[in-house]
mmCIF file of C-alpha atoms and ligand atoms in Angstrom:
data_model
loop_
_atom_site.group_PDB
_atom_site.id
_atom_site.type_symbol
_atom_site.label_atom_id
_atom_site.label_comp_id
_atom_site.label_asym_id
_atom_site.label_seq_id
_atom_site.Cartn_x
_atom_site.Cartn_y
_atom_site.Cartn_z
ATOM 1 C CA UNK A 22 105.598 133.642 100.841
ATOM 2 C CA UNK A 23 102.143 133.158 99.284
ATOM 3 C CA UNK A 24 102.069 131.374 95.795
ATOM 4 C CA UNK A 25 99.285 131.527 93.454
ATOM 5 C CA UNK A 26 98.792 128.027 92.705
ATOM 6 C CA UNK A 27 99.458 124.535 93.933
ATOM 7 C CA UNK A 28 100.145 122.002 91.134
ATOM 8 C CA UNK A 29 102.503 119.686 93.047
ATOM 9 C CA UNK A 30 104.573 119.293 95.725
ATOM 10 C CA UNK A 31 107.693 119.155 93.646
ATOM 11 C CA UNK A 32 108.478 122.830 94.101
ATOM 12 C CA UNK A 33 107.820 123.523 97.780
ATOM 13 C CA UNK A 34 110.557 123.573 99.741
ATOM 14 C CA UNK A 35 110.984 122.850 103.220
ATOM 15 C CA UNK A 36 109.956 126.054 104.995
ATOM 16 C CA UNK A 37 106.520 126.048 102.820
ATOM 17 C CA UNK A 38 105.827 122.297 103.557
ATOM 18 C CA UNK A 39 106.132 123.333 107.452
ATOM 19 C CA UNK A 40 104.001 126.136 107.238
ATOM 20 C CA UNK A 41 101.169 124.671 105.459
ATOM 21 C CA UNK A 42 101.183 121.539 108.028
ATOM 22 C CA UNK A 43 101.813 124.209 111.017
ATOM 23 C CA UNK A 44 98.722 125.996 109.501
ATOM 24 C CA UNK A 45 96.641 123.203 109.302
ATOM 25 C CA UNK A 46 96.972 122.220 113.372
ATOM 26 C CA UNK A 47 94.746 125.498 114.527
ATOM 27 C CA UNK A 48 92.592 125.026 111.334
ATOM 28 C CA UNK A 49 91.816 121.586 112.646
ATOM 29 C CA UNK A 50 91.071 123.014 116.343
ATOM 30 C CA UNK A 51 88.242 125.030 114.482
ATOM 31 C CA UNK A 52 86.326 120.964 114.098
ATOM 32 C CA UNK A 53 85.696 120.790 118.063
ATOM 33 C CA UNK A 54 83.835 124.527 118.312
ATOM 34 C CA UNK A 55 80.165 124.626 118.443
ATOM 35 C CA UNK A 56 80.558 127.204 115.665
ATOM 36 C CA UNK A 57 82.510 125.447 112.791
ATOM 37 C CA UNK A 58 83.522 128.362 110.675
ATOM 38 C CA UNK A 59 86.433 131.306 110.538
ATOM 39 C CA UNK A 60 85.912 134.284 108.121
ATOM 40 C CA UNK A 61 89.203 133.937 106.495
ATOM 41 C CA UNK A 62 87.677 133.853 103.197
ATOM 42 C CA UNK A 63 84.887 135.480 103.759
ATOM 43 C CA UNK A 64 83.776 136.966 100.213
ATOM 44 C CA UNK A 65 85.941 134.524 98.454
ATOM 45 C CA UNK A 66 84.535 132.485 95.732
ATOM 46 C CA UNK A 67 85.531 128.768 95.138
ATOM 47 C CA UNK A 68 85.061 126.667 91.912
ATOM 48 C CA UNK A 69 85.302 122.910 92.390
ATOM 49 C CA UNK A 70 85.725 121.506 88.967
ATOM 50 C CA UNK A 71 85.931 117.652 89.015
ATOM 51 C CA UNK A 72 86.235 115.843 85.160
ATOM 52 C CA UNK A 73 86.396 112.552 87.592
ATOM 53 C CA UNK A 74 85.070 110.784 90.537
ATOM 54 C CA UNK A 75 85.870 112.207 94.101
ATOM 55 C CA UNK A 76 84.011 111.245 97.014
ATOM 56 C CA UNK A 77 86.992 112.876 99.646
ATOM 57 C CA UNK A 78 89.067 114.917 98.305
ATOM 58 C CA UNK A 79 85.875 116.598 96.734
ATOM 59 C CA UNK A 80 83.923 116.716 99.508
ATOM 60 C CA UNK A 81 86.720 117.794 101.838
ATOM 61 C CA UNK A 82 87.777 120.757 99.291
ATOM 62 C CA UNK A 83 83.955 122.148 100.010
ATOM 63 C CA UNK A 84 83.848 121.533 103.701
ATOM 64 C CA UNK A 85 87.145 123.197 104.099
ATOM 65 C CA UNK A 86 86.212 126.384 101.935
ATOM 66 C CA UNK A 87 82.965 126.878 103.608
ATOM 67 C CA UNK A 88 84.468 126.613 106.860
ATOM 68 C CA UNK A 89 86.947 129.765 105.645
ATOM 69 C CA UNK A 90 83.490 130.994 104.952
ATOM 70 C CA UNK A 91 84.017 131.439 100.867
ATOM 71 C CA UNK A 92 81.053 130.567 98.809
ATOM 72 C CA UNK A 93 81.247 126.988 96.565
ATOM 73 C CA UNK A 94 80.219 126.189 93.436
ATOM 74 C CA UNK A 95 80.068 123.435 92.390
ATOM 75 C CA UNK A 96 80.613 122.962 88.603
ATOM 76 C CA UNK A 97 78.274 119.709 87.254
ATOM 77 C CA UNK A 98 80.337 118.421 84.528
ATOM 78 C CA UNK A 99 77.594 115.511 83.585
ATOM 79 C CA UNK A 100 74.880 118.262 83.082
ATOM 80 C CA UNK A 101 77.233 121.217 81.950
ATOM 81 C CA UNK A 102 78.153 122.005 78.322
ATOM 82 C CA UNK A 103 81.212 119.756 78.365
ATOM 83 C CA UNK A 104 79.018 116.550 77.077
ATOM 84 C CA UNK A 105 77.698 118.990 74.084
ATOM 85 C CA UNK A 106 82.154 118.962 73.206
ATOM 86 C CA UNK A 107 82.724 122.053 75.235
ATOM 87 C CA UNK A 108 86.715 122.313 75.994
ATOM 88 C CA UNK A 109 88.693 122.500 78.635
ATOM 89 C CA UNK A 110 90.009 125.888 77.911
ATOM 90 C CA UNK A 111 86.165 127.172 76.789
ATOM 91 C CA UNK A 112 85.099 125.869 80.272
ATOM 92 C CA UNK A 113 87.509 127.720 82.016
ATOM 93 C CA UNK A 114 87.204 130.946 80.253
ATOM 94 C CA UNK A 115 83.418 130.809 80.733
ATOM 95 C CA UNK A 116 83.872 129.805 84.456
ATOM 96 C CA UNK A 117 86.700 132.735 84.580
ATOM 97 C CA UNK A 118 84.208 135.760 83.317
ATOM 98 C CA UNK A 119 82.285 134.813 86.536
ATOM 99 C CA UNK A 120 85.563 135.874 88.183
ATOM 100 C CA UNK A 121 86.098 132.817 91.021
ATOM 101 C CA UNK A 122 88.778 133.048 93.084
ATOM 102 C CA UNK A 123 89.666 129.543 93.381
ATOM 103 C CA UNK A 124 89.237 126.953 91.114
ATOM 104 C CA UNK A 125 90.025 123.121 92.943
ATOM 105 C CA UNK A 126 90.436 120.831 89.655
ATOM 106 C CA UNK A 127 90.059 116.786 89.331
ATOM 107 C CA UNK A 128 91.185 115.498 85.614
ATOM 108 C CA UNK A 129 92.633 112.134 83.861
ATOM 109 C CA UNK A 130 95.133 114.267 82.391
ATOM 110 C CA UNK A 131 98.041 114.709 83.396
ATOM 111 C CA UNK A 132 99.178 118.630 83.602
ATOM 112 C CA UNK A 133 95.721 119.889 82.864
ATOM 113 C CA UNK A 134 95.770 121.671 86.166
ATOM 114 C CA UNK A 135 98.935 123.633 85.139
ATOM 115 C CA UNK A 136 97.155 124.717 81.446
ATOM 116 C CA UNK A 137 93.811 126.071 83.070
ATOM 117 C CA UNK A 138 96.824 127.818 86.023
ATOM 118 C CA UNK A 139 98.276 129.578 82.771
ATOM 119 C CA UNK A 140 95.123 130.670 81.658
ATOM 120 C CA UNK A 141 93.334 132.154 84.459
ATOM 121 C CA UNK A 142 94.191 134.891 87.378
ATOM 122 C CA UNK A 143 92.197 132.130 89.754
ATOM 123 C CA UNK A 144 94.218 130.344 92.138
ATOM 124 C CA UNK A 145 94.192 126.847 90.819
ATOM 125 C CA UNK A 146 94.626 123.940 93.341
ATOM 126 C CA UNK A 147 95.243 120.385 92.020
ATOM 127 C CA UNK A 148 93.064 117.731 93.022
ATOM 128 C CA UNK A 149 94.593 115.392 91.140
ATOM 129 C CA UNK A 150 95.377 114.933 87.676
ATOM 130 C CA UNK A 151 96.548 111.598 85.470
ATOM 131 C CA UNK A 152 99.052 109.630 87.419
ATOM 132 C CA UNK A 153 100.900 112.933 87.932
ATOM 133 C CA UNK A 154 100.139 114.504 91.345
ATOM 134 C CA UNK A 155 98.008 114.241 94.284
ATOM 135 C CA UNK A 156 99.301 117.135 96.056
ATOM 136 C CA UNK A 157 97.040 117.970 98.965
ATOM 137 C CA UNK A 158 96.765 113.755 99.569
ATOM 138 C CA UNK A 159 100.771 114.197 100.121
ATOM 139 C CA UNK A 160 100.321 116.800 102.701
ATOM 140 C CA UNK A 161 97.165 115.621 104.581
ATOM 141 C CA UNK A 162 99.456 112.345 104.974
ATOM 142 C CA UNK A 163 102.327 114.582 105.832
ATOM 143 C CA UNK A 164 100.307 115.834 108.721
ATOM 144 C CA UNK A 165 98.691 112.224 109.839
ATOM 145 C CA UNK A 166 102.158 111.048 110.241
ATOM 146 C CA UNK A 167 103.480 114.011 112.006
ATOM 147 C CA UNK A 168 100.595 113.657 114.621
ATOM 148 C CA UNK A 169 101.904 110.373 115.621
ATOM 149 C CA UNK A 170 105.371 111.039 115.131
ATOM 150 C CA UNK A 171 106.184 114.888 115.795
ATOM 151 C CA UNK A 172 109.671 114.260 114.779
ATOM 152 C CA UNK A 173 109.216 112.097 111.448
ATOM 153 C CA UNK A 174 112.607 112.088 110.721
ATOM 154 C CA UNK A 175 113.800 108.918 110.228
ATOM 155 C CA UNK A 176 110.555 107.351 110.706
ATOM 156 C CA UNK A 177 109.729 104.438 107.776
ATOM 157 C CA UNK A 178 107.033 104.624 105.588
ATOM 158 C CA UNK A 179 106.375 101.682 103.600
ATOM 159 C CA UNK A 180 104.059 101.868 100.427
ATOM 160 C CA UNK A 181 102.330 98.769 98.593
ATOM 161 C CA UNK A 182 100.666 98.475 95.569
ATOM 162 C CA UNK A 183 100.118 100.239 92.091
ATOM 163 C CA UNK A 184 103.109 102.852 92.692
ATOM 164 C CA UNK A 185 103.301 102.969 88.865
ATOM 165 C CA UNK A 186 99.385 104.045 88.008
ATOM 166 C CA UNK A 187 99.800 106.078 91.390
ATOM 167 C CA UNK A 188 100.015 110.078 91.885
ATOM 168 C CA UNK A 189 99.011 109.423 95.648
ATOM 169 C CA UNK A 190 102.402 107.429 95.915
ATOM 170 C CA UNK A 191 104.184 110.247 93.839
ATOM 171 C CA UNK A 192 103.140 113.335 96.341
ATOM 172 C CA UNK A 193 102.804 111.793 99.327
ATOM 173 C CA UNK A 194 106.767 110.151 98.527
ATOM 174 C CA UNK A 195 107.989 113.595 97.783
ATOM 175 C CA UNK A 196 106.545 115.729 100.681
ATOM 176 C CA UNK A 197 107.741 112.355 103.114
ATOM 177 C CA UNK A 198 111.612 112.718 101.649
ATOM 178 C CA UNK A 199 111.290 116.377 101.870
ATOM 179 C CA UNK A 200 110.533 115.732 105.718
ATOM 180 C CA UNK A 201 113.587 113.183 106.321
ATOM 181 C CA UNK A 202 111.412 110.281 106.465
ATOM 182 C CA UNK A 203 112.596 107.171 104.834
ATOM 183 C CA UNK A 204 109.850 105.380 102.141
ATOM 184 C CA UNK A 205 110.051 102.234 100.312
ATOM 185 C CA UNK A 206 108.097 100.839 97.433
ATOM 186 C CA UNK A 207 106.659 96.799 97.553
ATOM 187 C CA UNK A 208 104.555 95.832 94.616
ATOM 188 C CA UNK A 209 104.464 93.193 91.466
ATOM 189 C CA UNK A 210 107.289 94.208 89.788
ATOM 190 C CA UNK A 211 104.832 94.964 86.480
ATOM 191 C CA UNK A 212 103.836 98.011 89.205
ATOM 192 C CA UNK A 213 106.659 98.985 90.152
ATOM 193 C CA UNK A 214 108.880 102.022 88.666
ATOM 194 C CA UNK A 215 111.592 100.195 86.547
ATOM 195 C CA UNK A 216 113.697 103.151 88.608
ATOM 196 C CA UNK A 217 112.972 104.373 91.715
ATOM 197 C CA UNK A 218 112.959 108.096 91.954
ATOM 198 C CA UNK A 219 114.944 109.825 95.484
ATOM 199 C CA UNK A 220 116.807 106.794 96.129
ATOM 200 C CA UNK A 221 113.724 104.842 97.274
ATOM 201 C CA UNK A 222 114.450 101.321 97.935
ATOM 202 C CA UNK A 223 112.036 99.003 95.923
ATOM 203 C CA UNK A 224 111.121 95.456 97.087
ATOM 204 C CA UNK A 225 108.531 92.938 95.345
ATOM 205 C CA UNK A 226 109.105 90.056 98.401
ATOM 206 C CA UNK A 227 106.391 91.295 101.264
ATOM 207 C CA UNK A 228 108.741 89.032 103.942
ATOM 208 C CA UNK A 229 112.017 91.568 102.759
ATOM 209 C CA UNK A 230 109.542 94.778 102.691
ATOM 210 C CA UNK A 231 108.829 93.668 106.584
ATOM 211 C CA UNK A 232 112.468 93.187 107.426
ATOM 212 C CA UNK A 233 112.883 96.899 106.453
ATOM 213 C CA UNK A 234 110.825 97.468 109.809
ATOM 214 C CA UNK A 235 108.661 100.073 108.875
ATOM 215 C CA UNK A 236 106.816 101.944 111.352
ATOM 216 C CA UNK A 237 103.732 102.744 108.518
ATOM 217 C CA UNK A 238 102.364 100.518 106.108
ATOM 218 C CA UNK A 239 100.489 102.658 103.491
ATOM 219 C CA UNK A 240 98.528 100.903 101.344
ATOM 220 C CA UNK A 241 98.136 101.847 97.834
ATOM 221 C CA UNK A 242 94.098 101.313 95.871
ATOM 222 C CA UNK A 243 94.635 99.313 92.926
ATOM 223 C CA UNK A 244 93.010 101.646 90.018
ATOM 224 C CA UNK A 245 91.474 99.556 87.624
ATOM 225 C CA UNK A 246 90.367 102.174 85.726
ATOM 226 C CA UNK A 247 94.189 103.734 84.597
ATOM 227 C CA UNK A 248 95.196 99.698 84.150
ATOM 228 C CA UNK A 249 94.753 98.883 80.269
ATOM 229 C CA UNK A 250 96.840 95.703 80.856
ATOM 230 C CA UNK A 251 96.671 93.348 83.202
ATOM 231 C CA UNK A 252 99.406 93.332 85.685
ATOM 232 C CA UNK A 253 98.677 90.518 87.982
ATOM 233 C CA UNK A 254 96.795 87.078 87.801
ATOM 234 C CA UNK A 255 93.869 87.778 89.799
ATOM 235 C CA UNK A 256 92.830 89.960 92.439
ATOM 236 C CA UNK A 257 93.115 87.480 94.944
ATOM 237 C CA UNK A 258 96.294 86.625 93.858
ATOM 238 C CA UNK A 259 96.658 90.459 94.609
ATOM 239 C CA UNK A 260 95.393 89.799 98.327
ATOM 240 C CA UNK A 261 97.099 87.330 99.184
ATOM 241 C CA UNK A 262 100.921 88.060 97.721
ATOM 242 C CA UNK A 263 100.437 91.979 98.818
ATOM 243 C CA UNK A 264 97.056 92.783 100.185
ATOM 244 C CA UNK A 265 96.591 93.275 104.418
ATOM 245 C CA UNK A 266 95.016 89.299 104.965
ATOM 246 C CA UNK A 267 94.135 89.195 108.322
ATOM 247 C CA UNK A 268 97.573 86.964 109.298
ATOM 248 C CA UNK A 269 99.266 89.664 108.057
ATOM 249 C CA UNK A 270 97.530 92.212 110.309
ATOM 250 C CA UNK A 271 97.731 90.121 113.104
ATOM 251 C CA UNK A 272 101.923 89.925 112.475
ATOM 252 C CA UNK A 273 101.404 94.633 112.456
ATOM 253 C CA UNK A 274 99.603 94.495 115.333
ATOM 254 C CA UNK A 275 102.256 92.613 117.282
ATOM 255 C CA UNK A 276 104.986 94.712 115.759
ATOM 256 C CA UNK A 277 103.221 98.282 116.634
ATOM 257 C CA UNK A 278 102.642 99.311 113.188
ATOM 258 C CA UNK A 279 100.429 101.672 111.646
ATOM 259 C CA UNK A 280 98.114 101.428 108.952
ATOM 260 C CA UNK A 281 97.366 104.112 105.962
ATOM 261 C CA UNK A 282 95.841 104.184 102.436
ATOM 262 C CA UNK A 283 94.432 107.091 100.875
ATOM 263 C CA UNK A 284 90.685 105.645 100.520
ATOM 264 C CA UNK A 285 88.523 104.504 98.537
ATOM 265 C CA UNK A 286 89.302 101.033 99.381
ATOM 266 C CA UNK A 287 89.136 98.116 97.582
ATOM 267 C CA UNK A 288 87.978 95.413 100.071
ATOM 268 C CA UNK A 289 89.092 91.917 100.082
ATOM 269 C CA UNK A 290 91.587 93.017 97.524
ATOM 270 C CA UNK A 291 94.738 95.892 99.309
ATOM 271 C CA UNK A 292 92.517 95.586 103.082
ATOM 272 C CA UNK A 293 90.515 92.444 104.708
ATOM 273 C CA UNK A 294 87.537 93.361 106.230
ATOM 274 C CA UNK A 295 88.952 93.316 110.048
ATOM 275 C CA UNK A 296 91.606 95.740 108.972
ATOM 276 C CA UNK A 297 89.167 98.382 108.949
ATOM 277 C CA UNK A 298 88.750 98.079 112.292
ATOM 278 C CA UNK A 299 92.706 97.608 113.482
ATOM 279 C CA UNK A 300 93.379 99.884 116.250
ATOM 280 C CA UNK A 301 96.650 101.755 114.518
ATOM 281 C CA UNK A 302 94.416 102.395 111.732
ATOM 282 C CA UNK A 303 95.096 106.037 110.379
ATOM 283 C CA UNK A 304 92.245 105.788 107.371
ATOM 284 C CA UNK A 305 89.474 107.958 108.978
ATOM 285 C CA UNK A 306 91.890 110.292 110.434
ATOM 286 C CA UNK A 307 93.263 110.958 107.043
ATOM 287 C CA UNK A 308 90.499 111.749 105.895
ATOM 288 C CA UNK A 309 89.600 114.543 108.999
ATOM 289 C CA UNK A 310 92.551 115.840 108.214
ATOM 290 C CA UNK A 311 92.388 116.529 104.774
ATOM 291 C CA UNK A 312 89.869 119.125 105.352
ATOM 292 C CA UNK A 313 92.238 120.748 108.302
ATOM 293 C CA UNK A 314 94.931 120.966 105.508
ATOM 294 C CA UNK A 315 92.630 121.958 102.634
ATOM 295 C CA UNK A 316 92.038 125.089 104.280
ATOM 296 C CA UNK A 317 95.425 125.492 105.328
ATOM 297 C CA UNK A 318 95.746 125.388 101.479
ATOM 298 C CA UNK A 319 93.007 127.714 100.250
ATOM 299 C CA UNK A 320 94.076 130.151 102.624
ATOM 300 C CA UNK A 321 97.973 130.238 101.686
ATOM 301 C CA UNK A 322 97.080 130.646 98.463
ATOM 302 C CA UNK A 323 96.758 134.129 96.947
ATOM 303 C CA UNK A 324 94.947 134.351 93.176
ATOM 304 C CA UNK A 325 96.317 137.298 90.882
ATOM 305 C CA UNK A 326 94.393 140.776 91.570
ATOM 306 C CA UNK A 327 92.381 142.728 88.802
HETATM 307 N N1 CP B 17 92.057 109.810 98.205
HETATM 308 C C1 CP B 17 91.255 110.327 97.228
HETATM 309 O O1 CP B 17 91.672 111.095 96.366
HETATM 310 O O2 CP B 17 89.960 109.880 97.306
HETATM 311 P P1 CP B 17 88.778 110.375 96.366
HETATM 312 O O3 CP B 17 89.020 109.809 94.992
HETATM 313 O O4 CP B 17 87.506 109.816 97.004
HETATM 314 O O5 CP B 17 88.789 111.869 96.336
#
């Protein structure tokens, strides 16, 4: 069953999780053709409407809808009427008489996704908004981990970092537990939840987080930019109490363990530089996949007719 929007992962169930990641495996077969491109959504118009920085999940959205063969626009907000005090709601309405289809939104605000979703017959796809959802991240990682582990039940996924400031670690924990796959949180307590949502286990000691024995290790980017406060000493106190050092990668290696984060990183401070080249690194595949499941996305979708 189609559904007009996605706004977070909250309120797909099982089946729907499945058949968007099922989707994305012969969307993904379309990368290794000579001609890149299906006609899915051919005649199809796509509005990518980013109020903050994106260099993936922005440039994945458009690579994924031109490959379904829809036409992009892309929607300047640094040159568009927004910087004369244009709203939200003006923007949309504007954008909406030139009746797109599909409308992929990035904003600081948490829910603003839902409002323009309300407002418009467009199918509105969240790209992230506040520290409220990330939903496509969730799946793509959904999918990354299912490629190694075709059976993820069970399977440990542990996340590190800023899970407080974090909508990656909010989707990508919900679509995991809705898969049977066990997560747990390690951070500085001051980024921690105070109460861990879905009966995720919370640690602050790295040593207990490894006795866990995950089989992932998904580092979190520490977002300066949502932090007004300072929640640890120094960033390389951040490093070395929680960031990948290279003894640390050394100790993953041995134990078979794979490496994640949702990009962009911060180097020297969640990675060292020789983690970027670790062989159970799952970074750049994350990031193939995210168009694979971008279009499995656009194309579920349906917007309202008329
Ligand atoms: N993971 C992610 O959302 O990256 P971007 O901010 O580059 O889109």
């Amino acid at each position: 069953m189609a559904r007009k929007d996605l706004l977070d992962l909250a309120s797909l169930d099982r089946s729907e999780i499945d058949h968007l990641l099922e989707q994305a495996v012969p969307f993904k077969e379309v990368f290794t053709r000579s001609v890149k491109k299906v006609p899915a959504l051919k005649g199809k118009s796509v509005l990518m409407l980013f109020y903050e920085p994106s260099t993936r999940t922005h440039s994945s959205f458009e690579v994924a809808a031109k490959r379904l063969s829809a036409d992009v626009t892309n929607f300047d907000v640094a040159h568009s009427s927004v910087v004369k005090g244009e709203s939200v709601r003006e923007t949309v309405e504007t954008l909406q008489a030139m009746r797109t289809d599909y409308i992929v939104v990035r904003h600081g605000r948490s829910g603003l996704p839902a409002m323009i979703a309300s407002q418009t017959k467009a199918s509105v796809v969240n790209a992230g908004d506040g520290a409220h959802a990330h939903p496509t991240q969730g799946l793509l990682d959904a999918f990354t981990l299912k490629e190694v582990f075709p059976e993820p039940e069970g399977r440990r996924v542990l996340i590190v970092g800023d899970i407080l400031h974090s909508r990656v670690a909010r989707s990508t924990s919900k679509v995991l537990k809705k898969l049977g796959v066990e997560v747990a949180y390690l951070g500085p307590g001051s980024l921690l939840p105070r109460t861990c949502p879905l009966g995720i286990p919370r640690f602050t000691d790295y040593e207990e987080a490894m006795r866990w024995k995950p089989d992932v290790v998904y580092l979190l980017r520490v977002q300066m930019e949502r932090q007004e406060a300072q929640f640890f000493p120094s960033l390389r106190e951040y490093h070395r109490v929680y960031g990948m050092t290279h003894e640390r990668l050394k100790r993953i290696e041995d134990a078979g363990i794979w490496l994640m984060h949702p990009g962009p990183v911060n180097r020297g401070v969640e990675l060292c530089d020789q983690a970027m080249d670790y062989s159970r690194s799952l970074i750049n595949t994350q990031v193939e996949n995210g168009i694979a499941v971008r279009m499995a996305v656009l194309y579920w979708l349906k917007p309202r007719e008329g």
